[in-house]
Tab-separated table of C-alpha atoms and ligand atoms in Angstrom:
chain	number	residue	atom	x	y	z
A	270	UNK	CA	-82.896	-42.313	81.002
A	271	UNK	CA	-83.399	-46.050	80.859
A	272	UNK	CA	-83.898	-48.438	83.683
A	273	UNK	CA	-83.223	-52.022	84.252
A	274	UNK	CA	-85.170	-53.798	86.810
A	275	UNK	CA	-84.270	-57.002	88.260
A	276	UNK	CA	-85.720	-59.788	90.638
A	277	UNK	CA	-83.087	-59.719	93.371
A	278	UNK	CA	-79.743	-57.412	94.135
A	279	UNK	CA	-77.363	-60.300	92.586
A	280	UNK	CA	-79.244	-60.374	89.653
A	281	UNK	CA	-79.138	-56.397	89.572
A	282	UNK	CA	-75.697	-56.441	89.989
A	283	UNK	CA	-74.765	-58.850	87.572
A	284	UNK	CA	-76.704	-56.869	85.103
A	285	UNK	CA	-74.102	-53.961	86.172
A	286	UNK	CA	-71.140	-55.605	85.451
A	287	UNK	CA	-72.083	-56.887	82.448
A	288	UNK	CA	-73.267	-53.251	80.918
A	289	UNK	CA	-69.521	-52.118	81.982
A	290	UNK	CA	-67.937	-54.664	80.273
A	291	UNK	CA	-70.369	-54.676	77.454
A	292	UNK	CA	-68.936	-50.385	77.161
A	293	UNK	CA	-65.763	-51.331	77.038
A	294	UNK	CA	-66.180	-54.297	74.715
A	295	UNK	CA	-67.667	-52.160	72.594
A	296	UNK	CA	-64.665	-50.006	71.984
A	297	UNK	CA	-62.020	-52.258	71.727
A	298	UNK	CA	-58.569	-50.116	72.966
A	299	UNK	CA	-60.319	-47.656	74.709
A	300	UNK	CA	-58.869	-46.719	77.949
A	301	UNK	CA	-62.010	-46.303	80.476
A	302	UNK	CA	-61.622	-43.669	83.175
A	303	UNK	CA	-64.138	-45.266	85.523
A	304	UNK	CA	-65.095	-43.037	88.833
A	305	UNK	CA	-66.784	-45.368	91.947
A	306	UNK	CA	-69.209	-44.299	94.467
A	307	UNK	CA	-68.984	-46.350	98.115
A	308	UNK	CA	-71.628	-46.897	100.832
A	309	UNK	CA	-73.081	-50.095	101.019
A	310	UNK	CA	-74.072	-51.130	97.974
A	311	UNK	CA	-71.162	-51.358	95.767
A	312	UNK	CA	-69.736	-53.957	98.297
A	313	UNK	CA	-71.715	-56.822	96.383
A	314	UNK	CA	-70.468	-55.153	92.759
A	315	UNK	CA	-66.590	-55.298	93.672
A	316	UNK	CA	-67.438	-59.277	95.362
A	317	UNK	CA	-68.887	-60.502	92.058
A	318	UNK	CA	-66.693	-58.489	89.544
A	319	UNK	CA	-63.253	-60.226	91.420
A	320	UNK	CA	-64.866	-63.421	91.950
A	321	UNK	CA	-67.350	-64.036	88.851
A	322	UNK	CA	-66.461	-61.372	85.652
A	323	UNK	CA	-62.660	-60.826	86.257
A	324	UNK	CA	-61.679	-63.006	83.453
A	325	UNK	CA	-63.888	-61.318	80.716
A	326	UNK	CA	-62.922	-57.475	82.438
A	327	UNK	CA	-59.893	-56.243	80.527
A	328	UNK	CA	-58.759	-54.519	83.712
A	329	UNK	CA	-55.510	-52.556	81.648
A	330	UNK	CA	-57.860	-50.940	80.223
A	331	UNK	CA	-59.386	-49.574	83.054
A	332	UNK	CA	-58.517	-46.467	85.955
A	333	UNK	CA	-60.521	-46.180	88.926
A	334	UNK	CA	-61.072	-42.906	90.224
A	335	UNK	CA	-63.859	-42.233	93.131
A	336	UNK	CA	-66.729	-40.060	93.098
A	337	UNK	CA	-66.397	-39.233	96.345
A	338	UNK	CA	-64.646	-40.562	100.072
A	339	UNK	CA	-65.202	-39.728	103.724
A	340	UNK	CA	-62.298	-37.393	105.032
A	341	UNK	CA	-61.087	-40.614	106.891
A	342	UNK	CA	-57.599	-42.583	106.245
A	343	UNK	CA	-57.746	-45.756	104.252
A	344	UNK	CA	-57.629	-48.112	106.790
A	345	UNK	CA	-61.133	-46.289	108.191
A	346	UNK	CA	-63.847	-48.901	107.870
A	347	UNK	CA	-65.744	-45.971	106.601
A	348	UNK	CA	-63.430	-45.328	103.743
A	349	UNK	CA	-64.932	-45.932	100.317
A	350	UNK	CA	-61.507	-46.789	98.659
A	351	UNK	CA	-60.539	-49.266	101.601
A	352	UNK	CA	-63.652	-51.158	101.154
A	353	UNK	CA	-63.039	-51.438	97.076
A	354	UNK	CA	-59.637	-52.489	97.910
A	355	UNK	CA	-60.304	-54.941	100.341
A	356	UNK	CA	-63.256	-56.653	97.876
A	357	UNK	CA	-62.006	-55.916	94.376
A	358	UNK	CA	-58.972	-54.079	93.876
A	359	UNK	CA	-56.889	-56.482	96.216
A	360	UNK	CA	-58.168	-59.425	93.590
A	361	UNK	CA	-58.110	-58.100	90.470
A	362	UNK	CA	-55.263	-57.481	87.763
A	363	UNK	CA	-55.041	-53.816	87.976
A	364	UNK	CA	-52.117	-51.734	88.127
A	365	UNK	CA	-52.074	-49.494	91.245
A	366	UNK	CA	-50.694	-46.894	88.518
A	367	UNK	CA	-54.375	-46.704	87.481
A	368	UNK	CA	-55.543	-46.434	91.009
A	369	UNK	CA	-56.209	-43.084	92.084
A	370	UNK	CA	-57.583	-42.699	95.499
A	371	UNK	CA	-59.015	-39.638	97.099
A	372	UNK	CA	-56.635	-39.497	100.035
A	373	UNK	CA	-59.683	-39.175	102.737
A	374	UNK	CA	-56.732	-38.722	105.755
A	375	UNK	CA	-55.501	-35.107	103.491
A	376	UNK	CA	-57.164	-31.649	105.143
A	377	UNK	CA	-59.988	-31.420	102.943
A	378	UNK	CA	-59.762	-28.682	101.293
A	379	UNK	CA	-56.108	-29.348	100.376
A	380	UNK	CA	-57.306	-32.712	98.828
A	381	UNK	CA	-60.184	-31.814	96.948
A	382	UNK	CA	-58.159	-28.963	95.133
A	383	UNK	CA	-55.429	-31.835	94.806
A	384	UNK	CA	-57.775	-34.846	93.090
A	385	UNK	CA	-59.403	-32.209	91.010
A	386	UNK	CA	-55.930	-31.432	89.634
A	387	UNK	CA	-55.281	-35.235	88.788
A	388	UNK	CA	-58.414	-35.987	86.978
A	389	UNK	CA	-57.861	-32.427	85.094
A	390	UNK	CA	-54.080	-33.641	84.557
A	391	UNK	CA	-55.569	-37.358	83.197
A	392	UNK	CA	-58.622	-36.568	81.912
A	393	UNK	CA	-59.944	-35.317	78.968
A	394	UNK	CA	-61.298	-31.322	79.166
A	395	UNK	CA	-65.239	-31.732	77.395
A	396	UNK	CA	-67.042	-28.236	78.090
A	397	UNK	CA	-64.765	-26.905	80.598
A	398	UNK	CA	-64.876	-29.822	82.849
A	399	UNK	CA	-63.413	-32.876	83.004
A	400	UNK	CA	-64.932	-35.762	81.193
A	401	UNK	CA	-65.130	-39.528	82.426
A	402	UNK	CA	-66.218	-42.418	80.804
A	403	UNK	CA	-68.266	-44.112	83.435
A	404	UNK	CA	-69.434	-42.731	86.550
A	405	UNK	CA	-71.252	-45.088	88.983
A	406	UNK	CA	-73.586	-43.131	91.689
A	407	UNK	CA	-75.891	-44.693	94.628
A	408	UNK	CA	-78.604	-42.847	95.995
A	409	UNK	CA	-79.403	-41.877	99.603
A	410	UNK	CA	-82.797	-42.398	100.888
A	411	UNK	CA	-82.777	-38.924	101.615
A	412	UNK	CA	-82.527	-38.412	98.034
A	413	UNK	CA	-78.732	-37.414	98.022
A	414	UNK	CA	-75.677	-39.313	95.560
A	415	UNK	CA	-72.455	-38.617	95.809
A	416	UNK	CA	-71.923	-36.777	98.589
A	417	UNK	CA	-74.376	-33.821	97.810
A	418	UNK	CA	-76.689	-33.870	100.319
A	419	UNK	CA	-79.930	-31.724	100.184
A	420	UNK	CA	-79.113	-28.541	101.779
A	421	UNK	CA	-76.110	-28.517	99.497
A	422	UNK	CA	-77.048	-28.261	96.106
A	423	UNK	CA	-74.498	-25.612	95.455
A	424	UNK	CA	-72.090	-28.826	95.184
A	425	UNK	CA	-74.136	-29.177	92.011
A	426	UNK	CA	-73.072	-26.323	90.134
A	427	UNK	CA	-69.523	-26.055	91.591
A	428	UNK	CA	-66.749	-24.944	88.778
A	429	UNK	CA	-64.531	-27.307	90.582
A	430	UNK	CA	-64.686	-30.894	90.214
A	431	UNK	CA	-63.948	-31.838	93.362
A	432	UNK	CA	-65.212	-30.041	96.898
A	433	UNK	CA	-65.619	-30.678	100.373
A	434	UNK	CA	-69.499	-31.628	101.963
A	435	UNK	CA	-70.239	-33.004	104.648
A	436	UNK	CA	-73.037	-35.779	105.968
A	437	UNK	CA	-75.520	-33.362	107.274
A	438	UNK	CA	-76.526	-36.693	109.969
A	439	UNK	CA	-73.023	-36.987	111.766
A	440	UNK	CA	-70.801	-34.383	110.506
A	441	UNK	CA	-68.326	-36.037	108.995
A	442	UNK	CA	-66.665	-34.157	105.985
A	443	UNK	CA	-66.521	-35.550	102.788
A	444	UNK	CA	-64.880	-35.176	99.223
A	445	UNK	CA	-67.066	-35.534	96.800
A	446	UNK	CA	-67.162	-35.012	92.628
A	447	UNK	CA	-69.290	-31.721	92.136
A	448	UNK	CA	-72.636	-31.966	89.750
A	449	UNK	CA	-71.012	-30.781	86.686
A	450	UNK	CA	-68.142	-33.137	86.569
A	451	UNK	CA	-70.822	-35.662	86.836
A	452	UNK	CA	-73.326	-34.346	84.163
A	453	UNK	CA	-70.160	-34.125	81.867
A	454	UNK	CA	-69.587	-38.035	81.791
A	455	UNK	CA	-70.396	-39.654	79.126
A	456	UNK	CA	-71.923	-42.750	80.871
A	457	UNK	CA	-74.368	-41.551	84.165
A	458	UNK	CA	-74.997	-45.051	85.971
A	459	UNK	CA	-77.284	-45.231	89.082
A	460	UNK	CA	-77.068	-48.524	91.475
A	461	UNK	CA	-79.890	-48.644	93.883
A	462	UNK	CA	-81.277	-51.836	95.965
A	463	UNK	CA	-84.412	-52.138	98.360
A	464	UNK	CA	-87.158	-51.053	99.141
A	465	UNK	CA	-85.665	-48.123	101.527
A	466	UNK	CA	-84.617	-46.350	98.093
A	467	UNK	CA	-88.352	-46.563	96.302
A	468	UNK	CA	-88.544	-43.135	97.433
A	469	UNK	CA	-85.648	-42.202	95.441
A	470	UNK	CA	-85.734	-44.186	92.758
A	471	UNK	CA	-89.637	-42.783	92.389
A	472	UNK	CA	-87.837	-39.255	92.384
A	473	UNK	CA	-85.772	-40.965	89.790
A	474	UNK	CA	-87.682	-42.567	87.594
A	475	UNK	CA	-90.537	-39.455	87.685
A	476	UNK	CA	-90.266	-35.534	87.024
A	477	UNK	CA	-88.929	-32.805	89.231
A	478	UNK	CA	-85.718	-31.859	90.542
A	479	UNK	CA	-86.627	-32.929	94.120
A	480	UNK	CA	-83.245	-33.711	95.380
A	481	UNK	CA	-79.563	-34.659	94.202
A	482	UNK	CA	-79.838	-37.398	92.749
A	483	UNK	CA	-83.326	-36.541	90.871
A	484	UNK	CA	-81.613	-33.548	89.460
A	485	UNK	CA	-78.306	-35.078	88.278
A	486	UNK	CA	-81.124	-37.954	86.674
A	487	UNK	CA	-82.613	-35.498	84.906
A	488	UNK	CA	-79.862	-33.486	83.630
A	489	UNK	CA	-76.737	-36.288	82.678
A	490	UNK	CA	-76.383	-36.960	78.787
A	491	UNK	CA	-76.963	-40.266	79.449
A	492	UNK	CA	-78.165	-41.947	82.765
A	493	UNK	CA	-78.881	-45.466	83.035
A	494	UNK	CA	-80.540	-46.901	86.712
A	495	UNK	CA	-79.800	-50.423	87.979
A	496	UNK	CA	-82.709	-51.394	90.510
A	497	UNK	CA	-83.843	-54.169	91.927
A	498	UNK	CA	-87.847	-55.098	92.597
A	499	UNK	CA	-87.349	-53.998	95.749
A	500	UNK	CA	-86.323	-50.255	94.672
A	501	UNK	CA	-88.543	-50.163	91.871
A	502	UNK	CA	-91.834	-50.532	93.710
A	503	UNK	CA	-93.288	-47.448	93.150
A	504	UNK	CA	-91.904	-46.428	89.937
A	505	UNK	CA	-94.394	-45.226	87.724
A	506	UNK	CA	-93.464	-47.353	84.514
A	507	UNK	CA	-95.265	-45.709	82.116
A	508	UNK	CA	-92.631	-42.472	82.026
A	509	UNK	CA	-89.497	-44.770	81.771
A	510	UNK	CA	-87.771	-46.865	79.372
A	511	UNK	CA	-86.637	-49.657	80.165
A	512	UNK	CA	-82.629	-51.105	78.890
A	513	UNK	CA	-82.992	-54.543	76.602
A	514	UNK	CA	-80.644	-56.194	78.999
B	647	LIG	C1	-71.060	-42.605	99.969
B	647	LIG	C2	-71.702	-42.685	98.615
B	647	LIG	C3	-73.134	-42.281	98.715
B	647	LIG	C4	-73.909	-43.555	98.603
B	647	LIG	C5	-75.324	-43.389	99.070
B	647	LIG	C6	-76.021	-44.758	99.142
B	647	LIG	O1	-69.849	-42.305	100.055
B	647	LIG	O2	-71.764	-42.939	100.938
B	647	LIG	O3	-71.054	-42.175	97.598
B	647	LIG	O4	-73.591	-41.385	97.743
B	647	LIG	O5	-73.897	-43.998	97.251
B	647	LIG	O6	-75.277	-42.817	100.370
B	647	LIG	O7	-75.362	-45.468	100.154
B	647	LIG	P1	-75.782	-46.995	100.457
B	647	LIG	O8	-75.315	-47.790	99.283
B	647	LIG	O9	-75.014	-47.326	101.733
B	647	LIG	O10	-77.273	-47.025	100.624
């Protein structure tokens, strides 16, 4: 694992951006299947990638899938795929074709059997699951990402890709990518900003399986962690490495 600290969130996220397009840059051709978490902090990632980086982004080359959505219709302020359409998708050069939404207004467990059908119909098949390029995760203060929440680590070691949760503080059910689909991708990258995520980041950055987003962490091929300051504050820098960005 390899962390990159910055200053401030924009600096954090421009950092982000750049890594992505620095992946694909680096293979020249390459079709990226690219899966996006939602909450909160993404919203500044899809602002500066359609306002500031969607020149250099060679956005044919690109599909956005999500990690996971709240079982809400698009149009749901809640909904992770309405918010990156409103701030990126809606701006960007990107063929809905390569758009594929998890539809959050579906019963859920019709849709997650449904979505994990597409990405195994589109994706490629790496040690039984499916493999993506680039999977971006946030992390819950409670130590959850995606939508495995603790209490639900059986999400983790799910043979499907895709399965229903649920937010263990209101209820609502959720679809979310299970932990081997995410330990499969070749690219593991965590997004976390302020100082209500030092916890997590701590759990991170430092041994032990403590919660979801720990254990996925410690277990991807290849995880990188995008933190600002703020998040990093009680990291322990003497077990990480840190990314020559
Ligand atoms: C979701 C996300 C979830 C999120 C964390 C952090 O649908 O909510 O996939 O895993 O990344 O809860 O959320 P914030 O960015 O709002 O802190």
């Amino acid at each position: 694992m390899k962390i990159s600290v910055s200053p401030s969130v924009i600096e954090t996220t421009r950092k982000l951006i750049l890594h992505i397009i620095q992946l694909m840059d680096n293979e020249p051709g390459k079709v990226f299947n690219i899966a996006l978490s939602g909450g909160s902090t993404p919203a500044i990632m899809f602002d500066l990638w359609a306002n500031e980086y969607k020149q250099i982004t060679s956005w044919n080359r690109i599909k956005f899938f999500w990690v996971d959505e709240r079982c809400v219709p698009p149009e749901d302020s809640d909904s992770n795929y309405g918010v990156a359409r409103a701030l990126l998708l809606a701006h960007v050069p990107i063929s809905y074709e390569n758009v594929f939404r998890i539809k959050g207004e579906n019963t859920p467990e019709d849709e997650a059997l449904r979505y994990s059908r597409i990405v195994a119909k589109r994706l490629p098949i790496v040690n039984h699951s499916v493999k993506f390029d680039v999977i971006l995760l946030g992390a819950g203060d409670d130590g959850h990402t995606a939508s495995i929440f603790p209490g639900q680590e059986h999400l983790l070691s799910s043979d499907l890709a895709y399965s229903v949760a649920f937010n263990p503080y209101n209820g609502q059910r959720r679809i979310t990518m299970t932990g081997n689909t995410i330990l499969n991708a070749d690219n593991v990258i965590f997004f976390v900003t302020g100082k209500n995520k030092a916890n997590v980041v701590k759990e991170i950055c430092d041994s032990g399986d403590m919660g979801p987003a720990a254990y996925i962490a410690h277990h991807a091929k290849h995880v990188l962690v995008f933190m600002d300051d703020l998040a990093a504050s009680e990291v322990d820098g003497k077990f990480c490495e840190y990314l020559n960005d």
